Short mmCIF file of C-alpha atoms in Angstrom, two decimals:
data_model
loop_
_atom_site.label_atom_id
_atom_site.label_comp_id
_atom_site.label_asym_id
_atom_site.label_seq_id
_atom_site.Cartn_x
_atom_site.Cartn_y
_atom_site.Cartn_z
CA MET A 1 92.95 -94.55 65.85
CA LYS A 2 89.51 -95.14 66.19
CA ILE A 3 89.08 -92.33 68.83
CA LEU A 4 90.78 -90.66 65.71
CA ASN A 5 88.51 -91.40 63.01
CA LEU A 6 85.18 -91.00 65.58
CA THR A 7 86.26 -87.19 65.97
CA ALA A 8 86.74 -86.90 62.73
CA LEU A 9 83.41 -88.04 61.45
CA ILE A 10 81.93 -86.02 64.37
CA LEU A 11 83.81 -83.01 63.21
CA ILE A 12 82.93 -83.52 59.35
CA LEU A 13 78.75 -83.81 60.75
CA SER A 14 78.82 -80.78 62.91
CA SER A 15 79.97 -79.12 60.10
CA ALA A 16 78.11 -80.25 57.85
CA ALA A 17 74.36 -79.36 59.83
CA ILE A 18 76.25 -76.08 60.17
CA LYS A 19 76.61 -75.62 57.19
CA ALA A 20 72.74 -76.37 56.49
CA GLN A 21 71.88 -74.06 58.44
CA ILE A 22 73.22 -70.78 57.55
CA ILE A 23 70.53 -70.42 55.51
CA LYS A 24 67.76 -69.14 57.07
CA SER A 25 64.86 -69.02 54.88
CA LYS A 26 65.40 -69.50 50.90
CA LEU A 27 62.53 -67.49 48.83
CA ASP A 28 62.37 -64.51 48.76
CA ILE A 29 58.45 -62.20 47.92
CA VAL A 30 59.97 -58.69 46.68
CA GLY A 31 58.31 -55.49 45.67
CA GLY A 32 60.20 -52.37 44.09
CA LEU A 33 61.23 -49.69 41.60
CA SER A 34 63.93 -49.75 38.89
CA ALA A 35 64.73 -48.03 35.39
CA ARG A 36 63.73 -49.96 33.37
CA GLU A 37 61.83 -52.78 35.40
CA TYR A 38 59.44 -50.29 36.50
CA LEU A 39 57.49 -50.43 39.99
CA HIS A 40 57.66 -54.34 40.06
CA LEU A 41 56.81 -57.72 42.19
CA GLY A 42 58.18 -61.26 42.17
CA LEU A 43 60.11 -64.09 43.50
CA ARG A 44 63.76 -64.29 44.81
CA TYR A 45 64.96 -68.42 45.70
CA GLN A 46 68.51 -68.84 47.27
CA TYR A 47 69.98 -72.01 46.07
CA THR A 48 72.79 -71.80 47.50
CA ASP A 49 74.62 -70.39 49.96
CA ILE A 50 75.17 -66.98 47.97
CA THR A 51 73.31 -67.33 45.37
CA GLN A 52 69.79 -66.30 44.18
CA LEU A 53 67.75 -66.42 41.35
CA GLY A 54 65.03 -64.13 41.31
CA VAL A 55 61.59 -63.68 38.95
CA TYR A 56 60.21 -60.52 38.62
CA VAL A 57 57.26 -58.99 36.29
CA GLY A 58 56.78 -55.06 35.95
CA SER A 59 54.92 -52.28 35.03
CA ASP A 60 54.68 -48.05 34.70
CA LEU A 61 50.98 -48.97 35.75
CA GLU A 62 50.09 -46.12 32.47
CA LEU A 63 50.88 -43.47 34.04
CA ARG A 64 51.73 -41.55 30.45
CA GLY A 65 48.70 -42.18 29.13
CA ASP A 66 48.34 -44.01 25.79
CA GLU A 67 51.06 -45.39 26.23
CA LYS A 68 51.61 -48.83 28.54
CA ILE A 69 54.65 -50.84 30.00
CA ASN A 70 55.22 -54.24 30.78
CA THR A 71 58.47 -55.28 31.64
CA TYR A 72 59.76 -59.23 32.55
CA CYS A 73 63.39 -59.55 34.40
CA VAL A 74 65.03 -62.33 35.62
CA ASP A 75 68.05 -62.27 37.68
CA ASN A 76 70.89 -63.75 39.07
CA GLN A 77 72.66 -62.69 41.97
CA VAL A 78 76.48 -63.60 43.88
CA HIS A 79 76.36 -62.27 47.71
CA PHE A 80 79.85 -62.02 49.07
CA GLY A 81 81.61 -59.52 51.89
CA LYS A 82 80.43 -59.78 55.57
CA LEU A 83 77.78 -62.14 56.85
CA SER A 84 74.32 -60.30 58.04
CA PHE A 85 73.70 -60.99 61.69
CA HIS A 86 69.58 -61.41 61.19
CA ASN A 87 69.51 -63.48 57.80
CA ASN A 88 73.05 -64.68 57.72
CA ARG A 89 73.37 -64.02 54.34
CA PRO A 90 76.51 -61.69 52.83
CA VAL A 91 75.38 -58.33 52.28
CA TRP A 92 77.16 -57.37 49.36
CA TYR A 93 76.00 -58.65 45.76
CA ALA A 94 76.59 -58.94 42.42
CA ARG A 95 73.48 -58.71 40.45
CA GLN A 96 73.54 -60.07 36.75
CA GLY A 97 70.11 -59.85 34.91
CA PHE A 98 68.21 -59.89 31.47
CA THR A 99 65.00 -57.60 31.05
CA TYR A 100 62.11 -57.43 28.72
CA SER A 101 59.95 -54.83 27.40
CA ILE A 102 56.95 -54.12 25.52
CA ASN A 103 55.65 -50.72 25.59
CA ASN A 104 52.54 -50.40 23.98
CA LEU A 105 51.50 -47.18 22.20
CA GLY A 106 47.86 -46.76 21.90
CA ASP A 107 46.49 -49.89 19.85
CA GLN A 108 48.32 -48.98 16.49
CA GLU A 109 52.72 -49.42 17.44
CA THR A 110 54.24 -52.24 20.15
CA ARG A 111 58.16 -51.74 21.01
CA LYS A 112 60.06 -54.93 22.27
CA TYR A 113 63.07 -53.91 24.40
CA SER A 114 65.85 -56.90 25.66
CA TYR A 115 68.31 -55.83 28.20
CA ILE A 116 71.34 -56.66 30.07
CA ASP A 117 71.48 -55.52 33.55
CA LEU A 118 74.89 -55.46 35.64
CA SER A 119 74.97 -53.74 39.25
CA LEU A 120 75.86 -53.57 42.43
CA GLY A 121 73.67 -53.84 45.52
CA ARG A 122 74.05 -53.88 49.24
CA GLU A 123 71.64 -56.05 51.88
CA PHE A 124 69.65 -54.49 54.58
CA ALA A 125 67.63 -57.03 56.75
CA LEU A 126 65.56 -55.08 59.45
CA SER A 127 65.18 -57.72 60.84
CA ASN A 128 65.37 -62.49 59.94
CA ARG A 129 62.32 -62.00 57.52
CA LEU A 130 62.39 -58.21 56.30
CA GLY A 131 64.92 -56.79 54.02
CA VAL A 132 66.26 -54.29 52.45
CA ASN A 133 68.34 -53.99 48.24
CA ILE A 134 69.14 -51.44 47.18
CA ASP A 135 71.83 -51.57 43.88
CA LEU A 136 72.88 -49.71 41.15
CA GLY A 137 74.59 -50.47 37.73
CA MET A 138 74.54 -50.71 34.16
CA VAL A 139 71.34 -51.72 31.06
CA ILE A 140 73.02 -51.97 28.36
CA GLN A 141 70.20 -52.63 25.89
CA PHE A 142 70.58 -54.89 22.58
CA ARG A 143 67.39 -55.74 20.76
CA GLU A 144 64.67 -53.00 20.08
CA TYR A 145 62.04 -54.03 17.61
CA ARG A 146 58.74 -51.75 16.32
CA ASP A 147 55.60 -53.79 15.18
CA VAL A 148 53.22 -51.11 13.68
CA LYS A 149 49.48 -52.44 13.04
CA PRO A 150 48.13 -50.40 9.72
CA PRO A 151 44.87 -51.55 8.20
CA LYS A 152 46.31 -53.91 6.65
CA GLY A 153 48.34 -56.29 8.57
CA PRO A 154 51.04 -56.74 11.43
CA LEU A 155 54.50 -55.00 10.74
CA GLU A 156 57.40 -55.77 12.07
CA THR A 157 60.61 -54.56 11.73
CA PRO A 158 64.09 -54.22 13.96
CA LEU A 159 64.33 -50.24 14.68
CA ARG A 160 68.09 -50.29 16.34
CA THR A 161 70.53 -53.57 17.36
CA ASP A 162 72.78 -51.37 18.32
CA LYS A 163 74.24 -51.01 21.85
CA PHE A 164 72.91 -48.71 24.04
CA ILE A 165 74.27 -48.30 28.05
CA TYR A 166 72.09 -47.07 30.99
CA PRO A 167 72.35 -46.24 34.25
CA LEU A 168 69.95 -48.80 36.11
CA ALA A 169 69.10 -47.67 39.74
CA ARG A 170 66.59 -50.13 41.83
CA ILE A 171 65.42 -50.93 45.64
CA GLN A 172 64.00 -53.31 46.43
CA LEU A 173 61.55 -54.80 49.77
CA TYR A 174 61.59 -57.98 50.17
CA TYR A 175 60.09 -60.38 52.59
CA SER A 176 61.58 -64.18 53.24
CA PHE A 177 60.05 -67.42 54.42
#
């Protein structure tokens, strides 16, 4: 009976040690291009074997002249499917996120948008540290405000509170620590 208990204990401890070593790295530096997040940089932290939390800051780099767009995004990725050979993370993922966008139109008007991001994607690990992920989905806009600055002071008015659905496409390059 002692041999059976000892064998069970060794199996439990070894499976716990193997499970703890599945994730080769927990923190990713991410850079990418996306519809509604524009050109963005951020961090992604893997807090379980299959889930990651990401925080990103983006901008359109003022390519439209007088308009400047800044975005702030938080998302959660749940991975599933077969494991990648390089990083031992499932290659497919479902992504849920929130994006807040501030569009400055010159000095007189600011528009603020809030979006819910839903997408499916695939991760392509190029090595143990470097990879690319691509996802497609939809963005649901649920808030839009316009802040107009007349000469007498600021006036914030809601433009829409209806929901609008837009397509989402995103490609990111990541480096894992």
